[in-house]
GROMACS .gro file of C-alpha atoms in nm:
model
  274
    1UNK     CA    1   0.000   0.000   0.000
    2UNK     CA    2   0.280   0.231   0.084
    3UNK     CA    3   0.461   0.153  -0.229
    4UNK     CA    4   0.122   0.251  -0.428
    5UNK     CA    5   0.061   0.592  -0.218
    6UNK     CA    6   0.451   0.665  -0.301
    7UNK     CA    7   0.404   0.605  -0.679
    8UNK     CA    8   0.051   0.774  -0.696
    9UNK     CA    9   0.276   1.058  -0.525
   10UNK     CA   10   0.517   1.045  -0.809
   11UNK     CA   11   0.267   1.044  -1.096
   12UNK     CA   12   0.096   1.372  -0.927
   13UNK     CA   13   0.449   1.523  -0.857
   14UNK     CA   14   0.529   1.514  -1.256
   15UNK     CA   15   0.185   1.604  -1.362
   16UNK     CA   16   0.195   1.910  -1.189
   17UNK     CA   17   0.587   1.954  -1.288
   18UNK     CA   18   0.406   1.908  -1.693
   19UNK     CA   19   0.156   2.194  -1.619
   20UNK     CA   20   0.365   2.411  -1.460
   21UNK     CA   21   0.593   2.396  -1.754
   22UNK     CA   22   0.342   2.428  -1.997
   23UNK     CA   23   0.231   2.759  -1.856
   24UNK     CA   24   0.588   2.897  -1.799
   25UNK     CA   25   0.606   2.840  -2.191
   26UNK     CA   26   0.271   2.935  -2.289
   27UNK     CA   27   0.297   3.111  -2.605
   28UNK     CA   28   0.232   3.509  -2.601
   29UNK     CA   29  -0.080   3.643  -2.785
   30UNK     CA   30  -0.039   3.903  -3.083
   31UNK     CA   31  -0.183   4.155  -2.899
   32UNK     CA   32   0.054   4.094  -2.576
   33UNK     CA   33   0.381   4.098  -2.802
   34UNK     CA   34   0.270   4.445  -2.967
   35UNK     CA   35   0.147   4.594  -2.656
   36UNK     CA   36   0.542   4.528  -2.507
   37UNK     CA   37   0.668   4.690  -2.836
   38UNK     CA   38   0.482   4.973  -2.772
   39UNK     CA   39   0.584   5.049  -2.418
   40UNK     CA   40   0.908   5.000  -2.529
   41UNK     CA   41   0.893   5.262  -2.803
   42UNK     CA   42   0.722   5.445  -2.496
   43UNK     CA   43   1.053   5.457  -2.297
   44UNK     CA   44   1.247   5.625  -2.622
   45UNK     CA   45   1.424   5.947  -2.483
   46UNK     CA   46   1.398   6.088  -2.876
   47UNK     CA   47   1.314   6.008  -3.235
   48UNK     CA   48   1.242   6.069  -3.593
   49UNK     CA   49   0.935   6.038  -3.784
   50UNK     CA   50   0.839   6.095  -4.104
   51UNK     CA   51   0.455   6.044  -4.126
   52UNK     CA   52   0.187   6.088  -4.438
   53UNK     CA   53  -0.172   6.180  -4.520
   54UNK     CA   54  -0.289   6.057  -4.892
   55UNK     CA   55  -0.629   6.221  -4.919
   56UNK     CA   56  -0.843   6.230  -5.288
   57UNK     CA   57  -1.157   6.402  -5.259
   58UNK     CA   58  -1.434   6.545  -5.497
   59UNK     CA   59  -1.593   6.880  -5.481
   60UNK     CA   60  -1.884   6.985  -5.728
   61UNK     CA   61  -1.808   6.715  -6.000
   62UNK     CA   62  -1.382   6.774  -5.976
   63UNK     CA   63  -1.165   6.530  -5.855
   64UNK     CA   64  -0.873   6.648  -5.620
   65UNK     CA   65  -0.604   6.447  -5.409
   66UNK     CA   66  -0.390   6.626  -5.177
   67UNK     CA   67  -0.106   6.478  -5.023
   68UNK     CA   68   0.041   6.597  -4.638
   69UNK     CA   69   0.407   6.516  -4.558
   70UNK     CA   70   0.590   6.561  -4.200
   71UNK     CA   71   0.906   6.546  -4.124
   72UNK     CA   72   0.896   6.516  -3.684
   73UNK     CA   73   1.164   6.507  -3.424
   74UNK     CA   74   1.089   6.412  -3.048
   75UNK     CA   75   1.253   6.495  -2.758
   76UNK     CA   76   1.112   6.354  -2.402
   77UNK     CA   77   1.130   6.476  -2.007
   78UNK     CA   78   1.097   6.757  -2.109
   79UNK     CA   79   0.928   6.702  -2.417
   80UNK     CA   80   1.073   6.901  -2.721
   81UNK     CA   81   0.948   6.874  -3.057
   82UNK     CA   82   0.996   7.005  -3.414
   83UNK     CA   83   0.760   6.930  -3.743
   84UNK     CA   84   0.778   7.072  -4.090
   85UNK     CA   85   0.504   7.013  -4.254
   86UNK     CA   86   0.427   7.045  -4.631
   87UNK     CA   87   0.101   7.041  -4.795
   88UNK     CA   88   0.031   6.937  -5.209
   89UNK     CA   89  -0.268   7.009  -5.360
   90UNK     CA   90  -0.311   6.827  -5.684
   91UNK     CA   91   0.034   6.749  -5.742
   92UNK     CA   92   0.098   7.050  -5.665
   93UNK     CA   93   0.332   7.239  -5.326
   94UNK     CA   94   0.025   7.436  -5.121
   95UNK     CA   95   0.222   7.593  -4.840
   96UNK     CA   96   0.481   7.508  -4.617
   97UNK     CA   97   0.455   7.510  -4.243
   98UNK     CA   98   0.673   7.471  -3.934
   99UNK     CA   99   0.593   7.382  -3.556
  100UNK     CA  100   0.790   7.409  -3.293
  101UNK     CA  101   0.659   7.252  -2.935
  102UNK     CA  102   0.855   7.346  -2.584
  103UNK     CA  103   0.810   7.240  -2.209
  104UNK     CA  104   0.879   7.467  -1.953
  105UNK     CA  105   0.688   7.263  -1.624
  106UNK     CA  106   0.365   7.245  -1.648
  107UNK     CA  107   0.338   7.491  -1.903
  108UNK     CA  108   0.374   7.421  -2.288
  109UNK     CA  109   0.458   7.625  -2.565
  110UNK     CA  110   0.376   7.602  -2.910
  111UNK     CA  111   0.569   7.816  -3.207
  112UNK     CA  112   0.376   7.820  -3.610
  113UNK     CA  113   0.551   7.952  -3.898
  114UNK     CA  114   0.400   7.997  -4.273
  115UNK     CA  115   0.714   8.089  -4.391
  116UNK     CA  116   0.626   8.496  -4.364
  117UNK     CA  117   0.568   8.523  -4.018
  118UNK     CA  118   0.584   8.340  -3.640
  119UNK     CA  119   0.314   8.310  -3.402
  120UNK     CA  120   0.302   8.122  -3.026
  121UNK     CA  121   0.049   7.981  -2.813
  122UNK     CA  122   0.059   7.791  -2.478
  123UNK     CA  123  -0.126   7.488  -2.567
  124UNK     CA  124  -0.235   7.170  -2.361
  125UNK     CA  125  -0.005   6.884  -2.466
  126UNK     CA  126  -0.266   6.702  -2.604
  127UNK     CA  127  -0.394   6.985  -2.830
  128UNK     CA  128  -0.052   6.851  -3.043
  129UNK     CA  129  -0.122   6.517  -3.004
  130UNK     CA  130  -0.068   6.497  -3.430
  131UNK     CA  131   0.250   6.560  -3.385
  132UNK     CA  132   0.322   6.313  -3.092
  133UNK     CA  133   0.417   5.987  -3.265
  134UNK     CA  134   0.474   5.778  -2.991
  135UNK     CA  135   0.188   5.880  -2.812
  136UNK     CA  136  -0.048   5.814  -3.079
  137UNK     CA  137   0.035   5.489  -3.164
  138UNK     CA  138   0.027   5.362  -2.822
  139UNK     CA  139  -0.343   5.481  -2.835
  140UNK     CA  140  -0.420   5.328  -3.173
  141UNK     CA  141  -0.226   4.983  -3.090
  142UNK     CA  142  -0.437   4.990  -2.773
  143UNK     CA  143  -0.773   4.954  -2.969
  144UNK     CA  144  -0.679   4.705  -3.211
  145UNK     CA  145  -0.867   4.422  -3.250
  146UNK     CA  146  -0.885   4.055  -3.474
  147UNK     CA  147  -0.475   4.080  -3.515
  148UNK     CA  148  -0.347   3.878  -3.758
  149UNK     CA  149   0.096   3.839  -3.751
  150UNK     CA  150   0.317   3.814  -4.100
  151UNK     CA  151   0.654   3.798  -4.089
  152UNK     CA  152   0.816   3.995  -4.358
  153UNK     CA  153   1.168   4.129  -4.493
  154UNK     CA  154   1.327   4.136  -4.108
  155UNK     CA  155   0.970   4.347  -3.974
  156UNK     CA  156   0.678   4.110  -3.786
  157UNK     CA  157   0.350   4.292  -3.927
  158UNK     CA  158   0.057   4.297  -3.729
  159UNK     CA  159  -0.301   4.380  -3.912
  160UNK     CA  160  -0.612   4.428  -3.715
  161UNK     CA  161  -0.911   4.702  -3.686
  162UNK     CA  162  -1.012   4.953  -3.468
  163UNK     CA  163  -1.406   4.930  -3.363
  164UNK     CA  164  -1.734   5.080  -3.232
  165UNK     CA  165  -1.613   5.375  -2.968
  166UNK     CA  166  -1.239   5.387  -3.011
  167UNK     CA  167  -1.301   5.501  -3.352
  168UNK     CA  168  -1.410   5.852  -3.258
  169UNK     CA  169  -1.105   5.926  -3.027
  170UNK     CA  170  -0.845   5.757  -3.276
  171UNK     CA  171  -0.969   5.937  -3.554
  172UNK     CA  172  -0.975   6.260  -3.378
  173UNK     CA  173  -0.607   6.165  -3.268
  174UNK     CA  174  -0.543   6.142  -3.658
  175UNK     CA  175  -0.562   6.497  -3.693
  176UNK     CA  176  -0.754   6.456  -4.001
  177UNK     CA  177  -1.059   6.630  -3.889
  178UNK     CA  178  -0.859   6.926  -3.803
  179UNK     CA  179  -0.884   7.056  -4.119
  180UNK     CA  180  -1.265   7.005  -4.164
  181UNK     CA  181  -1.493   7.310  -4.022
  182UNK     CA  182  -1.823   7.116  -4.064
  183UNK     CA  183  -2.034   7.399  -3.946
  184UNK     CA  184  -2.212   7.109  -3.669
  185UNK     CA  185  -2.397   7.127  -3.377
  186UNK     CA  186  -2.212   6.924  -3.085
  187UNK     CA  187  -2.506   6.760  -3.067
  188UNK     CA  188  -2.481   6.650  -3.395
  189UNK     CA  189  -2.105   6.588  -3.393
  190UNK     CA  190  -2.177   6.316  -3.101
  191UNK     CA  191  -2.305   6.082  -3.355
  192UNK     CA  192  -2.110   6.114  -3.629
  193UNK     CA  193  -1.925   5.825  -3.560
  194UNK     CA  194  -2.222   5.568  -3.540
  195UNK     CA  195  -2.249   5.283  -3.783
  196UNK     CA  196  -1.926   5.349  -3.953
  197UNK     CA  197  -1.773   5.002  -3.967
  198UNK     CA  198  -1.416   4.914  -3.905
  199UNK     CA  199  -1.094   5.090  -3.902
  200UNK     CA  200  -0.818   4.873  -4.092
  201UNK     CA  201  -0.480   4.958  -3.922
  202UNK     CA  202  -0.147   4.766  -3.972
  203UNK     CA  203   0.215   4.783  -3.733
  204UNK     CA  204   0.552   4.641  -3.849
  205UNK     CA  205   0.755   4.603  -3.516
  206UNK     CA  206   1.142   4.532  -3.624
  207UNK     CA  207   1.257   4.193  -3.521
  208UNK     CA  208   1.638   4.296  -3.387
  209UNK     CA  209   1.536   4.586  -3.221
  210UNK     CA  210   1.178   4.509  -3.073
  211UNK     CA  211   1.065   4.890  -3.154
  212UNK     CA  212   0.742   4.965  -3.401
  213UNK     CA  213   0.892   5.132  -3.716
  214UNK     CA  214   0.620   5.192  -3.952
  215UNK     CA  215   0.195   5.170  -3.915
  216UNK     CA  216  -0.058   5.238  -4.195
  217UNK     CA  217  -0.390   5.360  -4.132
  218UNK     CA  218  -0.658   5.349  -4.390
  219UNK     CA  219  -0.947   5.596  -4.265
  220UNK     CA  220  -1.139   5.620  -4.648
  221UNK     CA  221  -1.427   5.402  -4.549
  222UNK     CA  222  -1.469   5.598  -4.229
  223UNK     CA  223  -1.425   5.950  -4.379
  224UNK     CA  224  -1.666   5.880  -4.653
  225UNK     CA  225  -1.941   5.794  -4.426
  226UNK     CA  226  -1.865   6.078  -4.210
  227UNK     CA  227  -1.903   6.330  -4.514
  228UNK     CA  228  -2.217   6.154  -4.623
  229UNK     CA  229  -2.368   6.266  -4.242
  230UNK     CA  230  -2.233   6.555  -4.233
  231UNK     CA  231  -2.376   6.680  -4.615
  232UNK     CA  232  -2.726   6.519  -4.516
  233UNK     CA  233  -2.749   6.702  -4.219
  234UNK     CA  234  -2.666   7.038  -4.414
  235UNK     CA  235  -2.949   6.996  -4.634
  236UNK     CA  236  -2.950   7.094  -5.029
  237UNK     CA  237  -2.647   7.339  -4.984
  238UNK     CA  238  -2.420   7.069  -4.941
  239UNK     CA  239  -2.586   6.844  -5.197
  240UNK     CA  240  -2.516   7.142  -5.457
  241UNK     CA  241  -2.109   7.080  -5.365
  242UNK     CA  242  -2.108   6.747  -5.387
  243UNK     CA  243  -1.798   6.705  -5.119
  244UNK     CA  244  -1.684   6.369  -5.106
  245UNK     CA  245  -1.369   6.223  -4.958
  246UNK     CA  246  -1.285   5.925  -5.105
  247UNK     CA  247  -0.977   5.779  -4.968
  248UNK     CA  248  -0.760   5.889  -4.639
  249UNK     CA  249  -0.472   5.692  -4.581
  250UNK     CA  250  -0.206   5.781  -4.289
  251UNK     CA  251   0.106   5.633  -4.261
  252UNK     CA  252   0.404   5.714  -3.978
  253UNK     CA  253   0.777   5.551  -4.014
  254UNK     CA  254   1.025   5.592  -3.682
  255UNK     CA  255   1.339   5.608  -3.680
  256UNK     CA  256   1.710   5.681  -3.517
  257UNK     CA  257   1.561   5.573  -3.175
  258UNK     CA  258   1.772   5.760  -2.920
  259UNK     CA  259   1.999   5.897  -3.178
  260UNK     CA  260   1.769   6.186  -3.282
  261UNK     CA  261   1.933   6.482  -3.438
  262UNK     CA  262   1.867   6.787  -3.185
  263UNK     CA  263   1.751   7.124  -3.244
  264UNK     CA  264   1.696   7.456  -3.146
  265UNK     CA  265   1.420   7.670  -3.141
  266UNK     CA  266   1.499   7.941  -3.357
  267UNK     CA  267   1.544   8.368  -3.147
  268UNK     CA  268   1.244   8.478  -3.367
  269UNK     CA  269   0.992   8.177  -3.316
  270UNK     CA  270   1.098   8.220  -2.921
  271UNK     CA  271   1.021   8.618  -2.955
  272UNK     CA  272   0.715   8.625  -3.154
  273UNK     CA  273   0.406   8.748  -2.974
  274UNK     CA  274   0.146   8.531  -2.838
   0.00000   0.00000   0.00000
């Protein structure tokens, strides 16, 4: 008998050694992998970005695309950052802009040049969130859903969607509403989001270095149906302008991690009246 209780022992001992080595080498979820990518990108003192907004739109019966390139550099603790921004319309160079963003405490500063003249603001840190790149994508990785994995060329791509509520605050995120003056009650605004479908969003994470280096947002689907509430609710007017966005696609690539060229803010941005 005391043989049997010893070996019944023994068979529980390595049963429990099996699942306790199963669990220590359960296999991390998509989600879990990305989410430690991002809060490591999160811990990044500085770095580059160079991010993209491919737009093509229709206004009465024309077809237009305009393009938005930014050049960004981040600084962190306290948070420093530069972005020149250039705008195409129709193939075409629009205007030229450059941002400059400064900490000083609590307080933050932001400096806008067109090229003729500088203006400055004190601004709440999230009133810049475009220009934030690591902060945004920790928000948009955050509200991915169905994530699918590829491995490609060195770069683990994750594809997924963003859904129902999160929607509203990633697109707003986006910046590509900043643009729009829809003329809209904030009662009206509130559901302008419904019933939009998904989001489609993709993240390529490097495999040496563990940091996200490139995500692609495609927003047309969800900016057309926007428009199409926004010129029903305005009546005939709008119908007479036919404004349509068609496609919206975003794209932001990192790089030089910790290694990010530093800057000044130039005497006449610092000097220029609020």
């Amino acid at each position: 008998m005391k043989r049997a209780n010893r070996l019944t022992a023994l068979l529980l001992s390595g049963v429990m050694v099996l699942g306790l080595a199963g669990c220590g080498s359960k296999e991390k979820q998509p989600g879990e992998v990305l989410g430690e990518a991002v809060a490591k990108l999160a811990q990044v003192k500085n770095l580059e970005a160079e991010s993209t907004m491919e737009m093509e739109m229709s206004l009465m019966g024309e077809t237009m695309t305009m393009n938005m390139d930014m050049d960004m550099v981040t600084f962190n603790n306290p948070t420093k950052m530069r972005c020149d921004m250039d705008l195409s319309l129709i193939g075409q160079s629009a205007g030229k802009m450059t941002y400059y963003v400064q900490q000083d405490g609590d307080k933050y500063t932001m400096y806008l040049s067109d090229g003729q003249q500088w203006i400055s603001e004190d601004v709440e840190l999230g009133d810049v969130a475009q220009f934030d790149a690591q902060q945004n994508i920790d928000l948009y990785s955050e509200n991915m859903e169905n994530l699918t994995v590829t491995e490609e060329d060195g770069k683990t791509r994750y594809d997924g969607v963003i859904k129902g509520a999160a929607i509203e605050e990633v697109v707003k995120a986006s910046g590509a509403l900043d643009s729009m003056d829809t003329g809209l009650d904030p009662e009206m605004l509130k559901g302008m989001f419904d019933g939009l479908g998904d989001l489609p969003i993709s993240v390529w994470v490097d495999s040496k270095s563990g940091y996200p280096v490139h995500y692609r947002m495609d927003m047309s689907n969800i900016m057309t149906g926007m428009m199409e509430k926004i010129m029903s609710s305005m009546g005939d007017q709008a119908a007479d302008l036919g404004l349509n966005i068609s496609k919206l696609v975003i794209e932001v690539k990192y790089s030089n991690f910790n290694e990010a060229a530093d800057f000044e803010i130039p005497a006449e941005a610092l000097n220029a009246a609020a």
